[in-house]
PDB file of C-alpha atoms in Angstrom:
ATOM      1  CA  UNK A  17     -19.278  71.414 -30.477  1.00 40.00           C
ATOM      2  CA  UNK A  18     -17.187  68.074 -32.337  1.00 44.00           C
ATOM      3  CA  UNK A  19     -20.665  66.373 -32.481  1.00 48.00           C
ATOM      4  CA  UNK A  20     -21.942  69.542 -34.334  1.00 49.00           C
ATOM      5  CA  UNK A  21     -19.096  69.752 -36.537  1.00 52.00           C
ATOM      6  CA  UNK A  22     -17.756  66.801 -37.997  1.00 52.00           C
ATOM      7  CA  UNK A  23     -14.665  68.197 -39.837  1.00 48.00           C
ATOM      8  CA  UNK A  24     -13.888  69.295 -36.223  1.00 51.00           C
ATOM      9  CA  UNK A  25     -14.237  65.958 -35.089  1.00 49.00           C
ATOM     10  CA  UNK A  26     -11.717  64.472 -38.048  1.00 51.00           C
ATOM     11  CA  UNK A  27      -8.897  66.883 -37.338  1.00 51.00           C
ATOM     12  CA  UNK A  28      -8.964  66.354 -33.619  1.00 50.00           C
ATOM     13  CA  UNK A  29      -8.622  63.110 -34.071  1.00 53.00           C
ATOM     14  CA  UNK A  30      -5.774  63.205 -36.259  1.00 53.00           C
ATOM     15  CA  UNK A  31      -4.100  65.687 -33.969  1.00 55.00           C
ATOM     16  CA  UNK A  32      -3.999  62.871 -30.990  1.00 52.00           C
ATOM     17  CA  UNK A  33      -3.045  60.323 -33.279  1.00 58.00           C
ATOM     18  CA  UNK A  34       0.118  62.492 -33.955  1.00 57.00           C
ATOM     19  CA  UNK A  35       0.688  63.483 -30.424  1.00 58.00           C
ATOM     20  CA  UNK A  36       0.638  59.590 -29.683  1.00 58.00           C
ATOM     21  CA  UNK A  37       2.951  58.931 -31.990  1.00 58.00           C
ATOM     22  CA  UNK A  38       5.413  61.453 -30.970  1.00 60.00           C
ATOM     23  CA  UNK A  39       4.979  60.673 -27.249  1.00 61.00           C
ATOM     24  CA  UNK A  40       5.491  56.652 -28.541  1.00 62.00           C
ATOM     25  CA  UNK A  41       8.818  57.940 -30.260  1.00 61.00           C
ATOM     26  CA  UNK A  42      10.301  59.967 -27.257  1.00 64.00           C
ATOM     27  CA  UNK A  43       9.463  56.950 -25.180  1.00 59.00           C
ATOM     28  CA  UNK A  44      11.456  54.927 -27.039  1.00 60.00           C
ATOM     29  CA  UNK A  45      14.684  56.644 -26.421  1.00 66.00           C
ATOM     30  CA  UNK A  46      14.060  56.861 -22.380  1.00 70.00           C
ATOM     31  CA  UNK A  47      15.922  53.929 -21.087  1.00 75.00           C
ATOM     32  CA  UNK A  48      13.633  53.763 -18.182  1.00 73.00           C
ATOM     33  CA  UNK A  49      10.896  53.272 -20.419  1.00 65.00           C
ATOM     34  CA  UNK A  50      12.617  50.450 -22.124  1.00 69.00           C
ATOM     35  CA  UNK A  51      13.460  48.594 -18.979  1.00 74.00           C
ATOM     36  CA  UNK A  52       9.832  48.855 -17.785  1.00 74.00           C
ATOM     37  CA  UNK A  53       8.699  47.037 -20.946  1.00 71.00           C
ATOM     38  CA  UNK A  54      11.525  44.570 -20.947  1.00 76.00           C
ATOM     39  CA  UNK A  55      10.126  43.757 -17.475  1.00 81.00           C
ATOM     40  CA  UNK A  56       6.509  43.325 -18.258  1.00 81.00           C
ATOM     41  CA  UNK A  57       7.378  40.959 -21.138  1.00 79.00           C
ATOM     42  CA  UNK A  58       9.450  38.881 -18.827  1.00 82.00           C
ATOM     43  CA  UNK A  59       6.746  39.102 -15.850  1.00 85.00           C
ATOM     44  CA  UNK A  60       4.427  37.763 -18.859  1.00 82.00           C
ATOM     45  CA  UNK A  61       6.764  34.787 -19.934  1.00 85.00           C
ATOM     46  CA  UNK A  62       7.605  33.869 -16.545  1.00 85.00           C
ATOM     47  CA  UNK A  63       3.764  33.722 -15.703  1.00 87.00           C
ATOM     48  CA  UNK A  64       2.812  31.727 -19.031  1.00 86.00           C
ATOM     49  CA  UNK A  65       5.858  29.262 -18.267  1.00 85.00           C
ATOM     50  CA  UNK A  66       4.572  28.649 -15.080  1.00 87.00           C
ATOM     51  CA  UNK A  67       0.866  28.200 -16.204  1.00 86.00           C
ATOM     52  CA  UNK A  68       2.090  25.915 -18.834  1.00 85.00           C
ATOM     53  CA  UNK A  69       4.019  24.062 -16.255  1.00 86.00           C
ATOM     54  CA  UNK A  70       1.232  23.600 -13.757  1.00 87.00           C
ATOM     55  CA  UNK A  71      -1.178  22.465 -16.939  1.00 86.00           C
ATOM     56  CA  UNK A  72       1.810  19.937 -17.843  1.00 86.00           C
ATOM     57  CA  UNK A  73       1.873  18.916 -14.268  1.00 86.00           C
ATOM     58  CA  UNK A  74      -1.758  18.286 -13.857  1.00 86.00           C
ATOM     59  CA  UNK A  75      -1.930  16.414 -17.387  1.00 85.00           C
ATOM     60  CA  UNK A  76       0.616  14.042 -15.970  1.00 84.00           C
ATOM     61  CA  UNK A  77      -1.166  13.273 -12.673  1.00 87.00           C
ATOM     62  CA  UNK A  78      -3.954  12.697 -14.478  1.00 84.00           C
ATOM     63  CA  UNK A  79      -2.581  10.176 -16.817  1.00 82.00           C
ATOM     64  CA  UNK A  80      -0.869   8.560 -13.746  1.00 84.00           C
ATOM     65  CA  UNK A  81      -3.988   8.460 -11.850  1.00 84.00           C
ATOM     66  CA  UNK A  82      -5.514   6.495 -14.800  1.00 85.00           C
ATOM     67  CA  UNK A  83      -2.485   4.112 -14.989  1.00 85.00           C
ATOM     68  CA  UNK A  84      -2.755   3.812 -11.243  1.00 86.00           C
ATOM     69  CA  UNK A  85      -6.742   2.745 -11.709  1.00 85.00           C
ATOM     70  CA  UNK A  86      -6.106   0.218 -14.541  1.00 86.00           C
ATOM     71  CA  UNK A  87      -3.439  -1.120 -12.264  1.00 86.00           C
ATOM     72  CA  UNK A  88      -5.622  -1.455  -9.298  1.00 83.00           C
ATOM     73  CA  UNK A  89      -8.474  -2.918 -11.230  1.00 87.00           C
ATOM     74  CA  UNK A  90      -6.109  -5.564 -12.984  1.00 87.00           C
ATOM     75  CA  UNK A  91      -4.873  -6.410  -9.700  1.00 86.00           C
ATOM     76  CA  UNK A  92      -8.511  -6.789  -7.988  1.00 84.00           C
ATOM     77  CA  UNK A  93      -9.422  -9.021 -10.948  1.00 89.00           C
ATOM     78  CA  UNK A  94      -6.423 -11.151 -10.579  1.00 87.00           C
ATOM     79  CA  UNK A  95      -7.030 -11.285  -6.866  1.00 87.00           C
ATOM     80  CA  UNK A  96     -10.583 -12.404  -7.325  1.00 86.00           C
ATOM     81  CA  UNK A  97      -9.823 -15.113  -9.958  1.00 88.00           C
ATOM     82  CA  UNK A  98      -7.140 -16.671  -7.647  1.00 88.00           C
ATOM     83  CA  UNK A  99      -9.498 -16.517  -4.757  1.00 85.00           C
ATOM     84  CA  UNK A 100     -12.200 -18.206  -6.746  1.00 86.00           C
ATOM     85  CA  UNK A 101      -9.695 -20.881  -8.306  1.00 82.00           C
ATOM     86  CA  UNK A 102      -8.168 -21.562  -5.175  1.00 82.00           C
ATOM     87  CA  UNK A 103      -8.695 -23.476  -2.140  1.00 86.00           C
ATOM     88  CA  UNK A 104      -8.283 -22.276   1.610  1.00 93.00           C
ATOM     89  CA  UNK A 105      -8.275 -25.173   3.579  1.00 93.00           C
ATOM     90  CA  UNK A 106      -5.370 -24.145   5.535  1.00 95.00           C
ATOM     91  CA  UNK A 107      -7.034 -21.005   6.916  1.00 95.00           C
ATOM     92  CA  UNK A 108     -10.711 -22.132   7.195  1.00 94.00           C
ATOM     93  CA  UNK A 109     -10.568 -25.572   7.759  1.00 93.00           C
ATOM     94  CA  UNK A 110      -6.940 -27.104   9.028  1.00 94.00           C
ATOM     95  CA  UNK A 111      -3.617 -28.296   8.225  1.00 94.00           C
ATOM     96  CA  UNK A 112      -1.419 -31.142   9.786  1.00 94.00           C
ATOM     97  CA  UNK A 113       1.428 -29.795  11.501  1.00 93.00           C
ATOM     98  CA  UNK A 114       4.891 -31.793  12.267  1.00 91.00           C
ATOM     99  CA  UNK A 115       6.949 -31.363  15.365  1.00 85.00           C
ATOM    100  CA  UNK A 116       9.198 -33.705  17.398  1.00 82.00           C
ATOM    101  CA  UNK A 117       9.746 -33.614  21.326  1.00 79.00           C
ATOM    102  CA  UNK A 118      12.109 -31.662  22.828  1.00 75.00           C
ATOM    103  CA  UNK A 119      14.700 -33.327  25.068  1.00 75.00           C
ATOM    104  CA  UNK A 120      14.933 -32.391  28.932  1.00 71.00           C
ATOM    105  CA  UNK A 121      18.384 -32.089  29.513  1.00 70.00           C
ATOM    106  CA  UNK A 122      18.608 -28.210  28.431  1.00 64.00           C
ATOM    107  CA  UNK A 123      20.083 -28.379  25.233  1.00 68.00           C
ATOM    108  CA  UNK A 124      17.031 -28.266  23.177  1.00 68.00           C
ATOM    109  CA  UNK A 125      17.519 -31.084  20.696  1.00 78.00           C
ATOM    110  CA  UNK A 126      14.677 -32.961  19.007  1.00 79.00           C
ATOM    111  CA  UNK A 127      14.287 -36.503  20.102  1.00 80.00           C
ATOM    112  CA  UNK A 128      11.853 -39.241  19.534  1.00 81.00           C
ATOM    113  CA  UNK A 129       9.815 -40.093  16.396  1.00 86.00           C
ATOM    114  CA  UNK A 130       8.062 -37.241  14.175  1.00 87.00           C
ATOM    115  CA  UNK A 131       4.806 -36.617  15.486  1.00 90.00           C
ATOM    116  CA  UNK A 132       1.569 -35.006  13.863  1.00 92.00           C
ATOM    117  CA  UNK A 133      -1.432 -33.019  15.039  1.00 92.00           C
ATOM    118  CA  UNK A 134      -4.319 -31.444  13.051  1.00 94.00           C
ATOM    119  CA  UNK A 135      -4.366 -27.373  13.767  1.00 93.00           C
ATOM    120  CA  UNK A 136      -7.933 -26.381  13.717  1.00 94.00           C
ATOM    121  CA  UNK A 137      -8.105 -23.120  12.073  1.00 94.00           C
ATOM    122  CA  UNK A 138     -12.035 -22.633  11.329  1.00 92.00           C
ATOM    123  CA  UNK A 139     -12.890 -20.925  14.720  1.00 91.00           C
ATOM    124  CA  UNK A 140     -11.279 -18.273  17.068  1.00 90.00           C
ATOM    125  CA  UNK A 141      -8.711 -18.990  19.367  1.00 87.00           C
ATOM    126  CA  UNK A 142      -7.353 -16.296  21.879  1.00 85.00           C
ATOM    127  CA  UNK A 143      -3.929 -15.538  21.173  1.00 82.00           C
ATOM    128  CA  UNK A 144      -1.642 -16.680  24.368  1.00 80.00           C
ATOM    129  CA  UNK A 145       1.767 -17.502  24.863  1.00 77.00           C
ATOM    130  CA  UNK A 146       3.816 -19.631  27.633  1.00 75.00           C
ATOM    131  CA  UNK A 147       5.000 -16.781  30.126  1.00 69.00           C
ATOM    132  CA  UNK A 148       6.364 -19.393  32.686  1.00 69.00           C
ATOM    133  CA  UNK A 149       8.733 -22.587  31.302  1.00 66.00           C
ATOM    134  CA  UNK A 150      11.097 -24.838  32.983  1.00 66.00           C
ATOM    135  CA  UNK A 151      14.595 -24.163  32.347  1.00 63.00           C
ATOM    136  CA  UNK A 152      14.569 -27.162  29.601  1.00 60.00           C
ATOM    137  CA  UNK A 153      11.565 -25.827  27.988  1.00 60.00           C
ATOM    138  CA  UNK A 154       8.715 -27.809  29.537  1.00 67.00           C
ATOM    139  CA  UNK A 155       5.746 -24.757  29.803  1.00 68.00           C
ATOM    140  CA  UNK A 156       4.078 -24.210  33.203  1.00 72.00           C
ATOM    141  CA  UNK A 157       1.600 -21.691  32.779  1.00 77.00           C
ATOM    142  CA  UNK A 158       0.394 -20.304  29.657  1.00 79.00           C
ATOM    143  CA  UNK A 159      -0.893 -16.568  29.552  1.00 78.00           C
ATOM    144  CA  UNK A 160      -3.595 -14.950  27.430  1.00 79.00           C
ATOM    145  CA  UNK A 161      -3.008 -11.605  25.783  1.00 77.00           C
ATOM    146  CA  UNK A 162      -5.277  -9.365  25.894  1.00 75.00           C
ATOM    147  CA  UNK A 163      -5.399  -5.837  24.296  1.00 70.00           C
ATOM    148  CA  UNK A 164      -4.721  -2.608  26.423  1.00 67.00           C
ATOM    149  CA  UNK A 165      -7.781  -0.233  27.156  1.00 65.00           C
ATOM    150  CA  UNK A 166      -9.011   1.733  24.533  1.00 59.00           C
ATOM    151  CA  UNK A 167      -8.274   5.488  24.689  1.00 57.00           C
ATOM    152  CA  UNK A 168     -11.359   7.487  25.740  1.00 52.00           C
ATOM    153  CA  UNK A 169     -10.510   9.757  22.665  1.00 54.00           C
ATOM    154  CA  UNK A 170     -10.764   6.924  20.257  1.00 52.00           C
ATOM    155  CA  UNK A 171     -13.709   4.729  20.059  1.00 52.00           C
ATOM    156  CA  UNK A 172     -13.700   1.674  17.714  1.00 53.00           C
ATOM    157  CA  UNK A 173     -15.344  -1.484  17.508  1.00 59.00           C
ATOM    158  CA  UNK A 174     -12.313  -3.053  15.810  1.00 67.00           C
ATOM    159  CA  UNK A 175      -8.981  -3.674  17.550  1.00 68.00           C
ATOM    160  CA  UNK A 176      -6.193  -0.786  15.984  1.00 78.00           C
ATOM    161  CA  UNK A 177      -3.415  -2.190  13.395  1.00 82.00           C
ATOM    162  CA  UNK A 178      -1.112  -2.483  16.374  1.00 84.00           C
ATOM    163  CA  UNK A 179      -3.291  -5.181  17.773  1.00 86.00           C
ATOM    164  CA  UNK A 180      -2.984  -6.966  14.570  1.00 89.00           C
ATOM    165  CA  UNK A 181       0.256  -9.436  15.017  1.00 90.00           C
ATOM    166  CA  UNK A 182      -0.074 -12.939  13.404  1.00 93.00           C
ATOM    167  CA  UNK A 183       0.303 -16.203  15.249  1.00 92.00           C
ATOM    168  CA  UNK A 184       2.612 -18.775  15.064  1.00 91.00           C
ATOM    169  CA  UNK A 185      -0.111 -21.297  14.425  1.00 93.00           C
ATOM    170  CA  UNK A 186      -1.445 -18.526  11.806  1.00 95.00           C
ATOM    171  CA  UNK A 187       2.129 -18.222  10.100  1.00 95.00           C
ATOM    172  CA  UNK A 188       2.481 -22.089   9.769  1.00 95.00           C
ATOM    173  CA  UNK A 189      -0.976 -22.117   7.957  1.00 96.00           C
ATOM    174  CA  UNK A 190       0.598 -19.338   5.439  1.00 97.00           C
ATOM    175  CA  UNK A 191       3.710 -21.971   4.872  1.00 96.00           C
ATOM    176  CA  UNK A 192       1.465 -24.780   4.594  1.00 96.00           C
ATOM    177  CA  UNK A 193      -0.589 -22.923   1.640  1.00 96.00           C
ATOM    178  CA  UNK A 194       2.390 -21.745  -0.060  1.00 97.00           C
ATOM    179  CA  UNK A 195       3.768 -25.509  -0.170  1.00 96.00           C
ATOM    180  CA  UNK A 196       0.567 -26.771  -1.510  1.00 95.00           C
ATOM    181  CA  UNK A 197      -0.256 -24.045  -3.997  1.00 95.00           C
ATOM    182  CA  UNK A 198       3.071 -22.751  -5.428  1.00 96.00           C
ATOM    183  CA  UNK A 199       4.034 -25.230  -7.821  1.00 95.00           C
ATOM    184  CA  UNK A 200       0.673 -26.919  -8.743  1.00 93.00           C
ATOM    185  CA  UNK A 201      -1.031 -23.219  -9.308  1.00 94.00           C
ATOM    186  CA  UNK A 202       2.170 -22.070 -11.142  1.00 95.00           C
ATOM    187  CA  UNK A 203       3.048 -19.333  -9.555  1.00 96.00           C
ATOM    188  CA  UNK A 204       5.611 -16.783 -11.078  1.00 95.00           C
ATOM    189  CA  UNK A 205       8.110 -13.989 -10.222  1.00 93.00           C
ATOM    190  CA  UNK A 206       8.445 -10.731 -11.465  1.00 89.00           C
ATOM    191  CA  UNK A 207      10.008 -11.756 -14.731  1.00 91.00           C
ATOM    192  CA  UNK A 208       7.516 -14.790 -15.447  1.00 92.00           C
ATOM    193  CA  UNK A 209      10.222 -17.091 -13.870  1.00 95.00           C
ATOM    194  CA  UNK A 210       8.595 -20.199 -12.341  1.00 96.00           C
ATOM    195  CA  UNK A 211       8.693 -20.161  -8.443  1.00 96.00           C
ATOM    196  CA  UNK A 212       9.504 -23.006  -5.662  1.00 96.00           C
ATOM    197  CA  UNK A 213       8.164 -22.759  -1.822  1.00 96.00           C
ATOM    198  CA  UNK A 214      11.525 -21.962  -1.180  1.00 95.00           C
ATOM    199  CA  UNK A 215      11.762 -19.082  -3.471  1.00 95.00           C
ATOM    200  CA  UNK A 216       8.386 -17.419  -2.408  1.00 96.00           C
ATOM    201  CA  UNK A 217       9.100 -13.955  -0.569  1.00 93.00           C
ATOM    202  CA  UNK A 218       6.471 -11.689   0.589  1.00 91.00           C
ATOM    203  CA  UNK A 219       5.723 -10.015  -2.577  1.00 92.00           C
ATOM    204  CA  UNK A 220       4.449 -13.284  -3.934  1.00 95.00           C
ATOM    205  CA  UNK A 221       2.520 -13.492  -0.757  1.00 95.00           C
ATOM    206  CA  UNK A 222       0.821 -10.875  -1.272  1.00 94.00           C
ATOM    207  CA  UNK A 223      -0.091 -11.367  -4.667  1.00 94.00           C
ATOM    208  CA  UNK A 224      -1.321 -15.062  -4.523  1.00 95.00           C
ATOM    209  CA  UNK A 225      -2.560 -15.053  -0.912  1.00 95.00           C
ATOM    210  CA  UNK A 226      -3.044 -11.413   0.947  1.00 95.00           C
ATOM    211  CA  UNK A 227      -4.539  -9.875  -1.828  1.00 94.00           C
ATOM    212  CA  UNK A 228      -6.954 -12.450  -3.182  1.00 94.00           C
ATOM    213  CA  UNK A 229      -8.128 -13.682   0.494  1.00 94.00           C
ATOM    214  CA  UNK A 230      -9.113 -10.445   1.649  1.00 94.00           C
ATOM    215  CA  UNK A 231     -10.628  -9.256  -1.716  1.00 90.00           C
ATOM    216  CA  UNK A 232     -13.937  -9.830  -0.544  1.00 87.00           C
ATOM    217  CA  UNK A 233     -13.797  -9.379   3.014  1.00 87.00           C
ATOM    218  CA  UNK A 234     -11.947  -6.308   2.600  1.00 87.00           C
ATOM    219  CA  UNK A 235     -10.112  -6.372   5.807  1.00 90.00           C
ATOM    220  CA  UNK A 236      -6.648  -7.118   6.819  1.00 92.00           C
ATOM    221  CA  UNK A 237      -5.371 -10.726   6.723  1.00 95.00           C
ATOM    222  CA  UNK A 238      -5.340 -11.307  10.387  1.00 94.00           C
ATOM    223  CA  UNK A 239      -8.614  -9.998  10.678  1.00 92.00           C
ATOM    224  CA  UNK A 240      -9.923 -11.951   7.942  1.00 94.00           C
ATOM    225  CA  UNK A 241      -8.693 -15.422   9.363  1.00 95.00           C
ATOM    226  CA  UNK A 242     -11.257 -17.385  11.091  1.00 94.00           C
ATOM    227  CA  UNK A 243      -8.753 -17.915  13.797  1.00 94.00           C
ATOM    228  CA  UNK A 244      -8.684 -14.801  14.947  1.00 92.00           C
ATOM    229  CA  UNK A 245     -10.568 -14.214  17.918  1.00 89.00           C
ATOM    230  CA  UNK A 246     -10.065 -10.560  18.824  1.00 86.00           C
ATOM    231  CA  UNK A 247      -7.028  -8.591  19.310  1.00 86.00           C
ATOM    232  CA  UNK A 248      -3.660 -10.149  19.018  1.00 89.00           C
ATOM    233  CA  UNK A 249      -1.299  -7.805  20.062  1.00 86.00           C
ATOM    234  CA  UNK A 250       2.511  -8.544  19.111  1.00 86.00           C
ATOM    235  CA  UNK A 251       5.080  -9.337  21.778  1.00 82.00           C
ATOM    236  CA  UNK A 252       7.712  -9.721  18.985  1.00 84.00           C
ATOM    237  CA  UNK A 253       8.572  -7.636  15.783  1.00 84.00           C
ATOM    238  CA  UNK A 254      10.230  -9.535  13.281  1.00 82.00           C
ATOM    239  CA  UNK A 255      11.861  -7.513  10.422  1.00 78.00           C
ATOM    240  CA  UNK A 256      12.935  -8.797   7.431  1.00 70.00           C
ATOM    241  CA  UNK A 257      14.954  -7.614   3.900  1.00 67.00           C
ATOM    242  CA  UNK A 258      13.126  -6.211   1.105  1.00 60.00           C
TER     243      UNK A 258
END
């Protein structure tokens, strides 16, 4: 009927508009309706705030990831540069170790002239320790340290990180490398201050030795050393102050 009578359609539309206005005016005077409107507005604002906070968090994380990537790439380039510019004879060939004999009176004091020996580092050497000594320190027997059998649930060709203990011979090689390179190459601390071998700590060792030496081999420092023949289960844990 409305389609056949355009005038009726206009009148009907006007009546609906007037009715809607009257309902709106009545609703504005209804406390429950006002609370419902305010609740809806608050929910909308809270949801908008959460969405904005999540977006800001994602943006901060993206920027942090980008910064971390730049720092990582910078470290990688620096490590490769140090690797190419430095010599690693203490790890790949040999070094000179000086020592004294220990007296036999049980006091453990040094005696005699200083001795020197060439420590070969270019081939694997089984990890061992003196498991039986005389009361004044003379070694009576030596035991090869072997890794425990692998678990049936874990199959890996490489020993686990718990078997990457560093030997005393390898630690001495690190110290020899520090002494030879530190001043010569101008190692610096975090504030750019020049370092001496006595001032070098593990942070500096990580920057100037561990990261460069492992940058191409992409393995742990102990596993990268030619003197590591296999698993090196540690017998002692030495903690240090950070």
